[in-house]
């Protein structure tokens, strides 16, 4: 069961198309996994479309008269089930540390990078276009842990597979977790997990000799 969701403001910004690529990927992927948010997003998107149409009523009428509806229907009827299937978005598959994961379609065409890693932590950096925030797939192998840290900016984590726990909670697949400088934690996973993270500033390690942890901080950021 999914316990953590994007808030309504974030869903609305997504419906309006205002989120950057990294955050839009996180919200889209969550909505593929979460029927509740999928439903809310569909309602918001419909509402945005209605508003846009009522604002451009005249141009919409021009558009309707400029397309040939018969032509359009004919080409839709000619689509065979096979050609429809080939047009459906495909899931992205990634392999790391001998595990294979099927990711939500939001990640397709984004997962062609290589993994880098230290110990049980592996990271694949994803494209964020011009945004200053960084997006990664993060795999933590069974028994792995990230040293205690807090966040200088905001960190969004979408848990894709497996579970992890920190001082606050235990998280499962689909959970959409937003943390900032008020949260200090050391996530651990017993079974291993795969997350998608969007971070807009480096992590700040709160224990130990932080210099030693810098390579991990750099890897996760
Ligand atoms: Zn949700």
PDB file of N, CA, C and O and ligand atoms in Angstrom, residues 2-6 11 30-31 33-38 174 176, ligand 1:
ATOM      1  N   UNK A   2       0.486   2.243  -0.808  1.00  0.00           N
ATOM      2  CA  UNK A   2       1.266   3.482  -0.906  1.00  0.00           C
ATOM      3  C   UNK A   2       0.780   4.457   0.170  1.00  0.00           C
ATOM      4  O   UNK A   2      -0.413   4.750   0.261  1.00  0.00           O
ATOM      5  N   UNK A   3       1.688   4.949   0.988  1.00  0.00           N
ATOM      6  CA  UNK A   3       1.309   5.839   2.091  1.00  0.00           C
ATOM      7  C   UNK A   3       1.677   7.292   1.842  1.00  0.00           C
ATOM      8  O   UNK A   3       1.179   8.176   2.515  1.00  0.00           O
ATOM      9  N   UNK A   4       2.608   7.546   0.910  1.00  0.00           N
ATOM     10  CA  UNK A   4       3.092   8.918   0.702  1.00  0.00           C
ATOM     11  C   UNK A   4       2.877   9.315  -0.757  1.00  0.00           C
ATOM     12  O   UNK A   4       3.261   8.577  -1.668  1.00  0.00           O
ATOM     13  N   UNK A   5       2.256  10.475  -0.940  1.00  0.00           N
ATOM     14  CA  UNK A   5       1.838  10.924  -2.276  1.00  0.00           C
ATOM     15  C   UNK A   5       2.312  12.357  -2.521  1.00  0.00           C
ATOM     16  O   UNK A   5       2.498  13.117  -1.570  1.00  0.00           O
ATOM     17  N   UNK A   6       2.442  12.773  -3.793  1.00  0.00           N
ATOM     18  CA  UNK A   6       2.670  14.196  -4.056  1.00  0.00           C
ATOM     19  C   UNK A   6       1.454  14.985  -3.557  1.00  0.00           C
ATOM     20  O   UNK A   6       0.331  14.463  -3.620  1.00  0.00           O
ATOM     21  N   UNK A  11       0.522  18.053  -7.910  1.00  0.00           N
ATOM     22  CA  UNK A  11      -0.275  17.407  -8.966  1.00  0.00           C
ATOM     23  C   UNK A  11      -0.842  18.459  -9.926  1.00  0.00           C
ATOM     24  O   UNK A  11      -0.840  18.263 -11.147  1.00  0.00           O
ATOM     25  N   UNK A  30       4.965   8.123 -10.234  1.00  0.00           N
ATOM     26  CA  UNK A  30       4.123   7.834  -9.062  1.00  0.00           C
ATOM     27  C   UNK A  30       2.687   7.551  -9.511  1.00  0.00           C
ATOM     28  O   UNK A  30       2.055   6.606  -9.037  1.00  0.00           O
ATOM     29  N   UNK A  31       2.175   8.386 -10.416  1.00  0.00           N
ATOM     30  CA  UNK A  31       0.778   8.230 -10.853  1.00  0.00           C
ATOM     31  C   UNK A  31       0.563   6.918 -11.610  1.00  0.00           C
ATOM     32  O   UNK A  31      -0.543   6.382 -11.606  1.00  0.00           O
ATOM     33  N   UNK A  33       1.893   4.228 -10.628  1.00  0.00           N
ATOM     34  CA  UNK A  33       1.859   3.217  -9.568  1.00  0.00           C
ATOM     35  C   UNK A  33       0.686   3.428  -8.611  1.00  0.00           C
ATOM     36  O   UNK A  33       0.337   2.523  -7.856  1.00  0.00           O
ATOM     37  N   UNK A  34       0.090   4.628  -8.611  1.00  0.00           N
ATOM     38  CA  UNK A  34      -0.909   5.001  -7.600  1.00  0.00           C
ATOM     39  C   UNK A  34      -2.231   5.385  -8.269  1.00  0.00           C
ATOM     40  O   UNK A  34      -2.320   6.427  -8.917  1.00  0.00           O
ATOM     41  N   UNK A  35      -3.265   4.551  -8.105  1.00  0.00           N
ATOM     42  CA  UNK A  35      -4.548   4.825  -8.751  1.00  0.00           C
ATOM     43  C   UNK A  35      -5.201   6.089  -8.207  1.00  0.00           C
ATOM     44  O   UNK A  35      -5.862   6.818  -8.937  1.00  0.00           O
ATOM     45  N   UNK A  36      -4.991   6.344  -6.928  1.00  0.00           N
ATOM     46  CA  UNK A  36      -5.620   7.507  -6.297  1.00  0.00           C
ATOM     47  C   UNK A  36      -5.128   8.800  -6.969  1.00  0.00           C
ATOM     48  O   UNK A  36      -5.926   9.632  -7.396  1.00  0.00           O
ATOM     49  N   UNK A  37      -3.808   8.955  -7.068  1.00  0.00           N
ATOM     50  CA  UNK A  37      -3.258  10.167  -7.674  1.00  0.00           C
ATOM     51  C   UNK A  37      -3.529  10.207  -9.178  1.00  0.00           C
ATOM     52  O   UNK A  37      -3.719  11.281  -9.750  1.00  0.00           O
ATOM     53  N   UNK A  38      -3.548   9.016  -9.806  1.00  0.00           N
ATOM     54  CA  UNK A  38      -3.853   8.946 -11.236  1.00  0.00           C
ATOM     55  C   UNK A  38      -5.235   9.565 -11.493  1.00  0.00           C
ATOM     56  O   UNK A  38      -5.427  10.328 -12.424  1.00  0.00           O
ATOM     57  N   UNK A 174       6.258   2.760  -4.624  1.00  0.00           N
ATOM     58  CA  UNK A 174       5.277   3.790  -4.978  1.00  0.00           C
ATOM     59  C   UNK A 174       5.311   4.977  -4.043  1.00  0.00           C
ATOM     60  O   UNK A 174       4.808   6.052  -4.397  1.00  0.00           O
ATOM     61  N   UNK A 176       6.127   8.308  -2.334  1.00  0.00           N
ATOM     62  CA  UNK A 176       6.677   9.569  -2.858  1.00  0.00           C
ATOM     63  C   UNK A 176       7.032  10.411  -1.642  1.00  0.00           C
ATOM     64  O   UNK A 176       6.171  10.913  -0.933  1.00  0.00           O
TER      65      UNK A 176
HETATM   66 ZN1  LIG B   1      -0.473   8.762  -4.941  1.00  0.00          ZN
END
